[in-house]
Coordinates of C-alpha atoms in Angstrom, one line a residue:
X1 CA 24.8 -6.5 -13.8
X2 CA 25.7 -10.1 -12.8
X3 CA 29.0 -9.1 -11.7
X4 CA 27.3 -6.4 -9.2
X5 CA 25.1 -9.6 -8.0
X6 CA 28.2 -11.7 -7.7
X7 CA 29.9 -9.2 -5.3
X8 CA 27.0 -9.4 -3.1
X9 CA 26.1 -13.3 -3.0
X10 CA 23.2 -13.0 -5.2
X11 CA 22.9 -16.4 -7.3
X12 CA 20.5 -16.9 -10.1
X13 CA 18.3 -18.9 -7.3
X14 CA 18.3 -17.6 -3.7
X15 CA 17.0 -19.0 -0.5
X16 CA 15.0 -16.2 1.4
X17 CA 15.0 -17.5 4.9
X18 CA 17.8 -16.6 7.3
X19 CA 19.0 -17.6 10.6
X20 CA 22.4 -19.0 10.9
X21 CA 21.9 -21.0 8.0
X22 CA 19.7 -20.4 4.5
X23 CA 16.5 -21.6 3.6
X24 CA 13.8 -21.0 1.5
X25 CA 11.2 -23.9 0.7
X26 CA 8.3 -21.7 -0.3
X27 CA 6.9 -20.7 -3.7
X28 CA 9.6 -18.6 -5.9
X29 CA 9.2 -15.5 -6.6
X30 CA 11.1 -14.0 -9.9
X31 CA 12.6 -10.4 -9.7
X32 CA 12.7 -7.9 -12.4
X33 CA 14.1 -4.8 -12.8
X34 CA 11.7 -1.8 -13.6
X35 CA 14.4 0.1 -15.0
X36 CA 13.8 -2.2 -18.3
X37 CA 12.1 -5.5 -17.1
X38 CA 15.1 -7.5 -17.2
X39 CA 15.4 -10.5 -14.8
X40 CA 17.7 -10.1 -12.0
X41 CA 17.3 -13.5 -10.3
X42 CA 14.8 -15.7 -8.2
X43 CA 14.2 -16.1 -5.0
X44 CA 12.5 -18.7 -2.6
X45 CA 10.3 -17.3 -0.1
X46 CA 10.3 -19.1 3.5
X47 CA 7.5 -21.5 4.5
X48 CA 5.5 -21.2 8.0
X49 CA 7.2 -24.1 9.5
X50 CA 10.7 -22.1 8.4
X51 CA 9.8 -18.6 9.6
X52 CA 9.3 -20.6 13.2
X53 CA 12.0 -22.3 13.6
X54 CA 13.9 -18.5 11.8
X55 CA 12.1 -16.6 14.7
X56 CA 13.0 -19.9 17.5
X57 CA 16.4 -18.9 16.5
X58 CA 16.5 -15.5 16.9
X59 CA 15.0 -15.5 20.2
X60 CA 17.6 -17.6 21.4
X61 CA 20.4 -15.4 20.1
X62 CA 18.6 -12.9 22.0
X63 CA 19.4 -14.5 25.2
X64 CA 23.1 -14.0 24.6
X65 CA 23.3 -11.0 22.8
X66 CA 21.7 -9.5 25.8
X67 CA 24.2 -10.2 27.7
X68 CA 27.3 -8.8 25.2
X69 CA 27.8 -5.2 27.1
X70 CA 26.8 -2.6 25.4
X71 CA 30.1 -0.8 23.7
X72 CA 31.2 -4.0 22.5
X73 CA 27.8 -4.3 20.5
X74 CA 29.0 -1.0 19.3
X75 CA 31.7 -2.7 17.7
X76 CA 29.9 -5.6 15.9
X77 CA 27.8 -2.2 14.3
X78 CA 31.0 0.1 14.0
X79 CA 32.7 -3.5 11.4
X80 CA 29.0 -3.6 9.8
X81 CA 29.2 -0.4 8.6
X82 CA 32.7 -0.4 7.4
X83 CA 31.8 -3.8 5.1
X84 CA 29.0 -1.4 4.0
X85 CA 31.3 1.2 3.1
X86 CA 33.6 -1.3 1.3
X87 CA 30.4 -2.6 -0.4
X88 CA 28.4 0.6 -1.2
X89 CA 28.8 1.4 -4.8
X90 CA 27.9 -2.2 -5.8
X91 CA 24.5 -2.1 -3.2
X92 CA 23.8 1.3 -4.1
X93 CA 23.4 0.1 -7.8
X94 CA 21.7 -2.9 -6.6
X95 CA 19.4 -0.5 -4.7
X96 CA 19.3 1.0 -8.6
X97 CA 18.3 -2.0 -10.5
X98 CA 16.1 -3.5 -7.9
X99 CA 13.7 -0.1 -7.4
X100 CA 14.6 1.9 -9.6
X101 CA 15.9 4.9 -8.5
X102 CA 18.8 7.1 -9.6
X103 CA 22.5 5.4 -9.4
X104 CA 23.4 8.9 -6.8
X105 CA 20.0 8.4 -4.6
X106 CA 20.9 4.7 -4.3
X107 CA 24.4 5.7 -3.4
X108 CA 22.9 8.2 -0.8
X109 CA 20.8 5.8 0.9
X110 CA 23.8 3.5 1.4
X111 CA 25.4 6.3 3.2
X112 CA 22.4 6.8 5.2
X113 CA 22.8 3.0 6.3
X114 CA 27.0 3.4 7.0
X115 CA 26.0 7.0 9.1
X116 CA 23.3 5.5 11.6
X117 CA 25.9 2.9 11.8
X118 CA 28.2 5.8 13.8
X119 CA 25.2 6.8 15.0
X120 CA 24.8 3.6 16.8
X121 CA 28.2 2.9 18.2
X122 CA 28.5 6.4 20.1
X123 CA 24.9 5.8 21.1
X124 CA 26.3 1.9 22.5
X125 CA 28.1 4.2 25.0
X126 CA 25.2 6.2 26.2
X127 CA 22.4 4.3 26.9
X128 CA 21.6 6.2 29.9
X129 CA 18.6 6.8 32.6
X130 CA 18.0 8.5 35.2
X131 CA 18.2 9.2 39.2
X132 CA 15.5 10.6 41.0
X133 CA 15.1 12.3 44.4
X134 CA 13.2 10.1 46.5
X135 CA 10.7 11.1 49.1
X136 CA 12.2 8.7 52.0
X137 CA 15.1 9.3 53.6
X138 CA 18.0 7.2 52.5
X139 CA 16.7 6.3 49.2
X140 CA 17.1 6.9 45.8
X141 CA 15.2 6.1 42.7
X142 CA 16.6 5.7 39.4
X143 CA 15.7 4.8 36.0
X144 CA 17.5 2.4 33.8
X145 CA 17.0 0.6 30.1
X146 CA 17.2 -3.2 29.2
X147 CA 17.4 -4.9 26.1
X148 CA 13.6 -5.8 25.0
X149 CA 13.6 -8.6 22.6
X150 CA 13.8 -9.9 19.0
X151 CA 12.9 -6.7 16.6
X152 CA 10.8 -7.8 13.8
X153 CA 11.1 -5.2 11.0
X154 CA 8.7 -5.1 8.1
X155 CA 10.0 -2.5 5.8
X156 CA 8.6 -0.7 2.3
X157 CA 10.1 -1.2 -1.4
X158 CA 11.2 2.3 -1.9
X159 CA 14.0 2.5 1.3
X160 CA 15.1 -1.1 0.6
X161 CA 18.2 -0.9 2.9
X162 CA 17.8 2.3 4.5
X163 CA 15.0 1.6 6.9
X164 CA 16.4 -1.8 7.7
X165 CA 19.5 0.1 8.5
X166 CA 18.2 2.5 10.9
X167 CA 16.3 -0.6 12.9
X168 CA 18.8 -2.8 13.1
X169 CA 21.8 -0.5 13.9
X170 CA 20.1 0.9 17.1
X171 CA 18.4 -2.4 17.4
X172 CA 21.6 -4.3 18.3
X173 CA 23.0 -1.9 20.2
X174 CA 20.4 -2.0 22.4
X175 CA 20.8 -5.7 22.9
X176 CA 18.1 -7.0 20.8
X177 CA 17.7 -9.3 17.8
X178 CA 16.2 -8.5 14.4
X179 CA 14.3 -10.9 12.4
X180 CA 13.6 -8.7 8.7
X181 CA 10.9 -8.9 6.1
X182 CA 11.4 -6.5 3.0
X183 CA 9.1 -6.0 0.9
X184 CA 8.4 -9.0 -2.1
X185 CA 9.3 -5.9 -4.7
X186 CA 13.1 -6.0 -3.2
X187 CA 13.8 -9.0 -2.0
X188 CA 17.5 -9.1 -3.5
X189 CA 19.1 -6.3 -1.4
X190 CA 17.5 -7.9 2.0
X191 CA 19.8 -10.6 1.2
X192 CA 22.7 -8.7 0.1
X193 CA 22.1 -6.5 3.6
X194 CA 21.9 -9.9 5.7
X195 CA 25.0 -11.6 4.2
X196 CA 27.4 -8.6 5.1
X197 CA 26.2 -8.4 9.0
X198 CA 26.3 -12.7 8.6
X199 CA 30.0 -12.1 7.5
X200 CA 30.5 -9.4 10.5
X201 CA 28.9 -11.6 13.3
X202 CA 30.8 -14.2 12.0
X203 CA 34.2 -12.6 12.1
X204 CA 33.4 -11.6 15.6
X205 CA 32.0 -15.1 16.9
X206 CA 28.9 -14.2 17.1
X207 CA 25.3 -16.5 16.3
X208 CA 24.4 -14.6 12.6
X209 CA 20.7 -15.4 13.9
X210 CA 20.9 -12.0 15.6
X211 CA 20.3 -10.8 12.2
X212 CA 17.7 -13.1 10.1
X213 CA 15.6 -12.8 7.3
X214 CA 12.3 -13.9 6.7
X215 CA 11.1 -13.1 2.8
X216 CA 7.5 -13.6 2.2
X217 CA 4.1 -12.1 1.5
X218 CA 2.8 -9.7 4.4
X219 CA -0.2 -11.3 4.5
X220 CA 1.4 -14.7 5.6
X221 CA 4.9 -14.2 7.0
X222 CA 4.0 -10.4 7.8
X223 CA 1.1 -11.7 10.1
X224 CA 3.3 -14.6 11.6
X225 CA 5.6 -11.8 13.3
X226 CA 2.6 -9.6 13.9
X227 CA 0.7 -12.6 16.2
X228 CA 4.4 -14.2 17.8
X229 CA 4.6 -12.8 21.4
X230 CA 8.4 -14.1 20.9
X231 CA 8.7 -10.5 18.9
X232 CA 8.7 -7.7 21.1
X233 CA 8.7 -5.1 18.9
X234 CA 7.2 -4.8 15.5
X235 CA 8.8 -1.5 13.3
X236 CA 6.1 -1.6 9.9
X237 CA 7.1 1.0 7.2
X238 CA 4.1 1.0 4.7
X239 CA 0.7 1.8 3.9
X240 CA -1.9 3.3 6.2
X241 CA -4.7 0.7 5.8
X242 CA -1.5 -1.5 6.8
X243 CA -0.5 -0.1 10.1
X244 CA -3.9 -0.1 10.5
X245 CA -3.8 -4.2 10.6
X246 CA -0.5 -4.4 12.3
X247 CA -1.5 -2.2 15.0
X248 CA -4.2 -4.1 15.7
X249 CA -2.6 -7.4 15.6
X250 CA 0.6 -6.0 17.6
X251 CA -1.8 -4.3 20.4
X252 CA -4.3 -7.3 21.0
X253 CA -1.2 -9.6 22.0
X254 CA 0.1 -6.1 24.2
X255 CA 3.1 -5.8 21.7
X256 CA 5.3 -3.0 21.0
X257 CA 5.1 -1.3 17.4
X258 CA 6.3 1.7 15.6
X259 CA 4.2 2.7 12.9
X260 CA 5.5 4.6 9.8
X261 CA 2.9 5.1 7.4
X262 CA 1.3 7.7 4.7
X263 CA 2.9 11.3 4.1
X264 CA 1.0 13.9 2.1
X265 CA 3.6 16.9 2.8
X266 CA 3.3 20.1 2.0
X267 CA 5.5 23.1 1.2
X268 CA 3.9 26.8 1.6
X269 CA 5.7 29.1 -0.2
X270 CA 5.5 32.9 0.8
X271 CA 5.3 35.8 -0.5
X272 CA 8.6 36.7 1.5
X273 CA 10.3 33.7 0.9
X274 CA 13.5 33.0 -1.4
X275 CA 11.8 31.7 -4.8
X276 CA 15.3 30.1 -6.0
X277 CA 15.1 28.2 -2.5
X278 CA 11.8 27.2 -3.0
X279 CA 11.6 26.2 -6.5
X280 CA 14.9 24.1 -5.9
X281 CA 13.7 22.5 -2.4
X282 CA 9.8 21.4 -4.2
X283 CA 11.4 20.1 -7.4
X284 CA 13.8 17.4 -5.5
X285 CA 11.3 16.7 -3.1
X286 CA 8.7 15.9 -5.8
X287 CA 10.6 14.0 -8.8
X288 CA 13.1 12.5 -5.9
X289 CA 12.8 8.5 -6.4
X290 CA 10.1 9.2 -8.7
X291 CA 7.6 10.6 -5.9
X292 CA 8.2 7.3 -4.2
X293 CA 9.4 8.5 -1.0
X294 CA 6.8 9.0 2.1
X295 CA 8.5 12.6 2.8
X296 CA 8.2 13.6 -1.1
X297 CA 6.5 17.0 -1.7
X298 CA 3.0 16.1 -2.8
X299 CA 0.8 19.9 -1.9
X300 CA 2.7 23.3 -2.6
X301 CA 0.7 26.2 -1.4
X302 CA 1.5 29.2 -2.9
X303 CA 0.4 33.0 -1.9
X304 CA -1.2 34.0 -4.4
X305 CA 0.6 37.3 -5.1
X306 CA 3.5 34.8 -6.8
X307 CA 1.5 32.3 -7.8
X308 CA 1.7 32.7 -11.2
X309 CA 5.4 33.3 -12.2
X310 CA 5.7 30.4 -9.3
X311 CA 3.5 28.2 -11.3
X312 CA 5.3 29.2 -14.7
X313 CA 8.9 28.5 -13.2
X314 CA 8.1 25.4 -12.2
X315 CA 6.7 23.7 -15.2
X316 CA 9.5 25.1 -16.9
X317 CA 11.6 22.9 -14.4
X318 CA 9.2 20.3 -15.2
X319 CA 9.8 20.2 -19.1
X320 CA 13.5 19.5 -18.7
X321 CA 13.2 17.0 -16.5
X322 CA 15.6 13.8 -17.6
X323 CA 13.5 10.8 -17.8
X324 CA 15.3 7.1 -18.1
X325 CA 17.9 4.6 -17.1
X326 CA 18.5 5.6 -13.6
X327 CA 22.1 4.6 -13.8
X328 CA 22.9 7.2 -16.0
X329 CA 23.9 10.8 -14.6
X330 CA 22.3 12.9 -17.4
X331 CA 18.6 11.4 -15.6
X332 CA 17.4 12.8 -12.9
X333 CA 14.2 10.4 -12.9
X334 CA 13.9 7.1 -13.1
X335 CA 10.7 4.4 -13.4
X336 CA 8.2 3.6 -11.2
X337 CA 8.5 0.7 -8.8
X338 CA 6.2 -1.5 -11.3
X339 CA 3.6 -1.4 -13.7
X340 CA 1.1 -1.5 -11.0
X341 CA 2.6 1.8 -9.4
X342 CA 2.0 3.4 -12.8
X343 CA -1.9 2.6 -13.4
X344 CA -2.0 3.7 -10.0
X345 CA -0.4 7.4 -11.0
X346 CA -2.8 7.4 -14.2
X347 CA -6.1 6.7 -11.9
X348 CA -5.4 9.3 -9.0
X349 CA -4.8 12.2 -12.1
X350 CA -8.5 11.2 -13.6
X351 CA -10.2 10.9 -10.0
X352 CA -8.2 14.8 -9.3
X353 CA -9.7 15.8 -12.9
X354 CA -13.0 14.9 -11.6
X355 CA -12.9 16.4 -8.8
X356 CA -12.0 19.7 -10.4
X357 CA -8.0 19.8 -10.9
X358 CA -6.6 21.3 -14.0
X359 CA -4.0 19.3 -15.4
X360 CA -0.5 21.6 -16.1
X361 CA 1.4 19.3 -17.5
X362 CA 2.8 15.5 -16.9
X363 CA 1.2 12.5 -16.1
X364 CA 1.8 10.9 -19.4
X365 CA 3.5 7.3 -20.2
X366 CA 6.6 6.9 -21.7
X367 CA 7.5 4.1 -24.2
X368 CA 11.1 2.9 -22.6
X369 CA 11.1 -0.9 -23.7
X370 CA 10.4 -3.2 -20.6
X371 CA 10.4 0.1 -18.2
X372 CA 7.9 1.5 -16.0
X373 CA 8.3 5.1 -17.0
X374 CA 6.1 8.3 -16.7
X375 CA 6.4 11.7 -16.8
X376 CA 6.0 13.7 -13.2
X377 CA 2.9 15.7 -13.0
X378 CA 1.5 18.9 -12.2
X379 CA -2.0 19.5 -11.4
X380 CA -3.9 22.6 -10.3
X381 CA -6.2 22.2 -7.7
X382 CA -8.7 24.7 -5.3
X383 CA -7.8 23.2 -2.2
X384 CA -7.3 19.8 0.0
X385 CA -10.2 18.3 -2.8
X386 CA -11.0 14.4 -1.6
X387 CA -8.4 13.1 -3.9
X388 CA -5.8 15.5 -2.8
X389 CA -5.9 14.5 0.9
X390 CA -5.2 10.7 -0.5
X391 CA -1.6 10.2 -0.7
X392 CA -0.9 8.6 -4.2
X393 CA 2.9 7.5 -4.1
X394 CA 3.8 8.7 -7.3
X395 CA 4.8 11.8 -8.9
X396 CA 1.9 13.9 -8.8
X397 CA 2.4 17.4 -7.4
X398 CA -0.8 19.3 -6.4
X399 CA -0.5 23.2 -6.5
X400 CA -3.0 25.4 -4.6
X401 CA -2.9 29.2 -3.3
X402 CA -3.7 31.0 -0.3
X403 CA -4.2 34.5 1.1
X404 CA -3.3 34.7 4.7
X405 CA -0.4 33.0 6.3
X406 CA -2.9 31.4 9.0
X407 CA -4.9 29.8 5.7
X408 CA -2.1 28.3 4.8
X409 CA -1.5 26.6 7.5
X410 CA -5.0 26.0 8.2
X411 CA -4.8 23.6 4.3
X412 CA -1.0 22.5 5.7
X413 CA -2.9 20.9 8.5
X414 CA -6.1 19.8 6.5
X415 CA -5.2 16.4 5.4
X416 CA -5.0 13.3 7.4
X417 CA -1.7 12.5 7.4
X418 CA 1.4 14.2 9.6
X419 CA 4.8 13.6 8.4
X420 CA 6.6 16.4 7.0
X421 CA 6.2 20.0 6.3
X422 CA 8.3 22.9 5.7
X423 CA 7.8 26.7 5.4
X424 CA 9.8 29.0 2.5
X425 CA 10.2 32.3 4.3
X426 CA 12.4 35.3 5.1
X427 CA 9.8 36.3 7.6
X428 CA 10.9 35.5 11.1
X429 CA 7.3 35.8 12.8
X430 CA 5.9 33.4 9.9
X431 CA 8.7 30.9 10.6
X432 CA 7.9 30.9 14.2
X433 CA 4.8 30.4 14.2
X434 CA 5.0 27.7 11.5
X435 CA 7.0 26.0 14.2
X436 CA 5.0 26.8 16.9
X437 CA 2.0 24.9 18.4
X438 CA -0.3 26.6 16.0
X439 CA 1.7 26.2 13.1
X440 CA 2.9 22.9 11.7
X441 CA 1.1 19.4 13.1
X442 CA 3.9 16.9 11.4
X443 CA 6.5 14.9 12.6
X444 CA 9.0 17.0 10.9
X445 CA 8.9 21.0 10.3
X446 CA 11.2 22.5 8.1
X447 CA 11.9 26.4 7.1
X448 CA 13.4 27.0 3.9
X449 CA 14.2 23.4 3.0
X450 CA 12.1 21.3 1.8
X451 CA 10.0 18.2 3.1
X452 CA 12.0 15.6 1.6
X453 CA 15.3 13.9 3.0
X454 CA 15.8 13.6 6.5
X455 CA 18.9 13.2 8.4
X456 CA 19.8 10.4 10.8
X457 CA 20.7 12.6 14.1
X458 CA 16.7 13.3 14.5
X459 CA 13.9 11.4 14.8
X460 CA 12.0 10.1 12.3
X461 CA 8.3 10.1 11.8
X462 CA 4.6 12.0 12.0
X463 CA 1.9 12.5 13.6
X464 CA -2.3 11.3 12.9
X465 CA -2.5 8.8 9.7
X466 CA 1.5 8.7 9.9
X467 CA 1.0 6.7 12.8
X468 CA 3.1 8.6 15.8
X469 CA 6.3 5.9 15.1
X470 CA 9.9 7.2 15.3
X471 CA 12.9 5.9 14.4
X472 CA 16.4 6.4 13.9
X473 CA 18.3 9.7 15.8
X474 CA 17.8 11.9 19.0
X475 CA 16.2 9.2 21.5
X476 CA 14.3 7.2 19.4
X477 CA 16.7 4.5 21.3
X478 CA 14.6 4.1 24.0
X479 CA 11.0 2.1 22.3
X480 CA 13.6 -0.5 21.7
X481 CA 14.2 -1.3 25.0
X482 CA 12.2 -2.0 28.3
X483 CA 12.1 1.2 31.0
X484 CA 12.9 -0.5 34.5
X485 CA 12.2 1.9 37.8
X486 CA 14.5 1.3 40.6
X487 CA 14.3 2.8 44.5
X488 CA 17.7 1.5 46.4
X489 CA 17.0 1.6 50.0
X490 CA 20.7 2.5 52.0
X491 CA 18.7 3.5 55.2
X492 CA 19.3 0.2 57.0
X493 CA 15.4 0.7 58.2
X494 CA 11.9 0.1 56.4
X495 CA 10.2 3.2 55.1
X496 CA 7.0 3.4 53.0
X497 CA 6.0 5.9 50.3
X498 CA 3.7 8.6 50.6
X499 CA 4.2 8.7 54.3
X500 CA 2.4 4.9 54.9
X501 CA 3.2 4.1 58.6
X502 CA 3.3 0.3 59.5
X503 CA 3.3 -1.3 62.8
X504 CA 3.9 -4.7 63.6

């Protein structure tokens, strides 16, 4: 373990403020690992007076970087990624240690972080707008994109690097800054991540302010890049009653945000669709990172022609499930973020029971020394029930049937939140209209995969309680930068719009 830390800068004490130089004269935080409560070092979060003069110097690298032409940003990303390539087993099990999920997830979301990278740098070369036909003669109106600003992102304990990753590679592309607060829970691979862009910018000769760090609690540092009108755009990953307070802090100063927030996804499994698919698709998307993913599978909804040899196969699945030391292959599920994240799990099962849910199997504690483990769990339930439209952010799968394909979407749809979805089918019309306008209302719509695991060419994010934010792929690009309208005039005379006549 301490040689892993080594690799990556991490000292037994660590300075949590970044920008240019380190610092870090706030309280201290201690950071354990949930795999088996071992200590993994300390850190020292930034004071108020530190995150301003962080974010004074990250606006001012913004004024330069702004400058740098686009393609040759591309390069400062295309070297980021490769040091995170060189780096990725040691971050990945980093990622391991610090959250607690399995050794292979942690090494997947590292490739996540090194593929938006070449996302990025072909994207550095098409940052593109459009021209217009004008409605005066010898005009023409175009669109075109500037960089906007320092990007403050505020992201979640269970994506440590990932979602940083897909900010802050589009983010510098597009010309702008980013000033990062990770969550308190994984505070150690924030400063891994910042140390190997400080050691790319500064290969290059560039200010390493263009990347800074901020560690801190939300409700202090988190609010001080909410209120600063120096940060143009706010990207929050986390819960809903906090996008809720960002939003509103974000809007009343006419900020920019992107919200991504609660997902209570759903798979419905037909009658006509491929049960060796299905039961394969729901299982990952369930136990993956312990339930602890906003796109894991929390609602199956079953027709109810299948539902019980459905039902049977999957506790089956269930009872073999590998439970421990996520670095190990032979488990295929490790702890829960904390002890906190566990009482949780055990509260939402009694509130379900309550409510009428029939317990299957799961939801029981397990007695790994130091470790926050517990068994995924099953739970039968007649419907979206109150506590079933909560999304608890553990694993807790809810099973439910249906009769008619529109009823299933119709309970799909019947939760507040809108991330992902996805459809197990042979049936072409059911497909289609799953994806149609009256099928689906998430984000994300998938047939015969399931919700879970998204890759980086689209965008990400939902609709209603998710909060409408996208990042990442396809032209998410664009909310971090400012839309500028242009009409050139090559007439050599004066012509209004809409057929204004002027005489002087």
């Amino acid at each position: 373990m301490q040689k892993i830390l080594k690799s990556l800068g991490i000292s037994d004490m660590n300075p949590g403020g970044f920008a240019g130089e380190w610092v870090g004269g706030g309280k201290t935080q201690t950071v354990v690992s949930p795999i088996n409560g071992e200590t993994l070092a300390t850190v020292a979060n930034v004071t108020p007076s530190e995150f301003d003069a962080i974010l004074a110097k990250s606006h001012a690298a913004f004024q330069n970087w702004k400058l740098v032409p686009a393609p040759k940003r591309g390069e400062v990303v295309k070297a980021i990624g490769d040091e995170l390539r060189r780096n990725k087993a040691a971050l990945a099990e980093l990622v391991t240690l610090e959250m607690g999920k399995t050794l292979r997830e942690g090494l997947g979301e590292v490739q996540e972080m090194i593929d938006i990278c070449d996302f990025a740098v072909g994207l550095s070369r098409q940052l593109y707008g459009l021209t217009m036909p004008s409605e005066r003669r010898g005009h023409r109106l175009q669109e075109q994109w500037h960089p906007l600003g320092v990007v403050g992102v505020i992201t979640a304990f269970n994506f440590p690097v990932a979602v940083w990753s897909w900010n802050t590679a589009i983010a510098l592309v597009c010309g702008d800054t980013v000033l990062w607060k990770p969550s308190s829970k994984t505070p150690l691979t924030a400063i891994a991540c910042t140390k190997i862009a400080e050691k790319v910018l500064r290969d290059f000769g560039f200010d390493p302010a263009i990347c800074s760090l901020a560690i801190g609690r939300g409700s202090d540092i988190g609010d001080l890049i909410n209120t600063d009108p120096r940060v143009a755009l706010v990207s929050y990953t986390g819960s809903v009653p906090g996008g809720r307070h960002v939003g509103k802090l974000v809007q009343e100063r006419f900020g920019k945000h992107i919200l991504e927030l609660g997902g209570n996804n759903a798979v419905i499994v037909s009658e006509k669709g491929d049960l060796e698919i299905a039961l394969r698709a729901i299982y990952f998307g369930a136990i993956g990172t312990s339930g602890q993913r906003c796109t894991s599978t929390r609602r199956v909804i079953v027709h109810e022609s299948i539902y019980p040899a459905f039902t049977e196969r999957l506790q089956a699945l269930y009872r073999q499930t590998r439970i421990g030391d996520p670095r190990l292959n032979e488990n295929l599920m490790g702890p829960l973020v904390d002890a906190p994240a566990v009482d949780t799990m055990l509260e939402a099962i009694g509130k379900v029971k309550a409510e009428g849910g029939k317990v299957l199997l799961g939801g029981e504690r397990l007695p790994h020394a130091g470790g926050c483990y517990i068994t995924p769990c099953l739970v039968e339930v007649p419907g979206n029930i109150p506590m079933v439209k909560e999304e608890t952010f553990a694993p807790v799968l809810y099973l439910m049937k249906y009769k008619t394909f529109e009823e299933a979407i119709a309970l799909q749809n019947g939760v507040p939140q809108g991330l992902s979805s996805a459809v197990i089918t042979n049936d072409q019309r059911e497909s289609e209209l799953f994806l149609s306008t009256a099928g689906s209302d998430c984000g994300i719509a998938n047939v015969n995969t399931g919700t879970s695991g998204a890759e980086i060419g689209g965008a990400f994010g939902g609709e209603k309680e998710t909060g409408g934010g996208r990042e990442s792929g396809s032209d998410a690009w664009k909310v971090y930068m400012r839309r500028q309208t242009n009409a050139i005039n090559f007439s050599g005379q004066v012509e209004l719009a809409q057929g204004i006549t002027l005489e002087l």
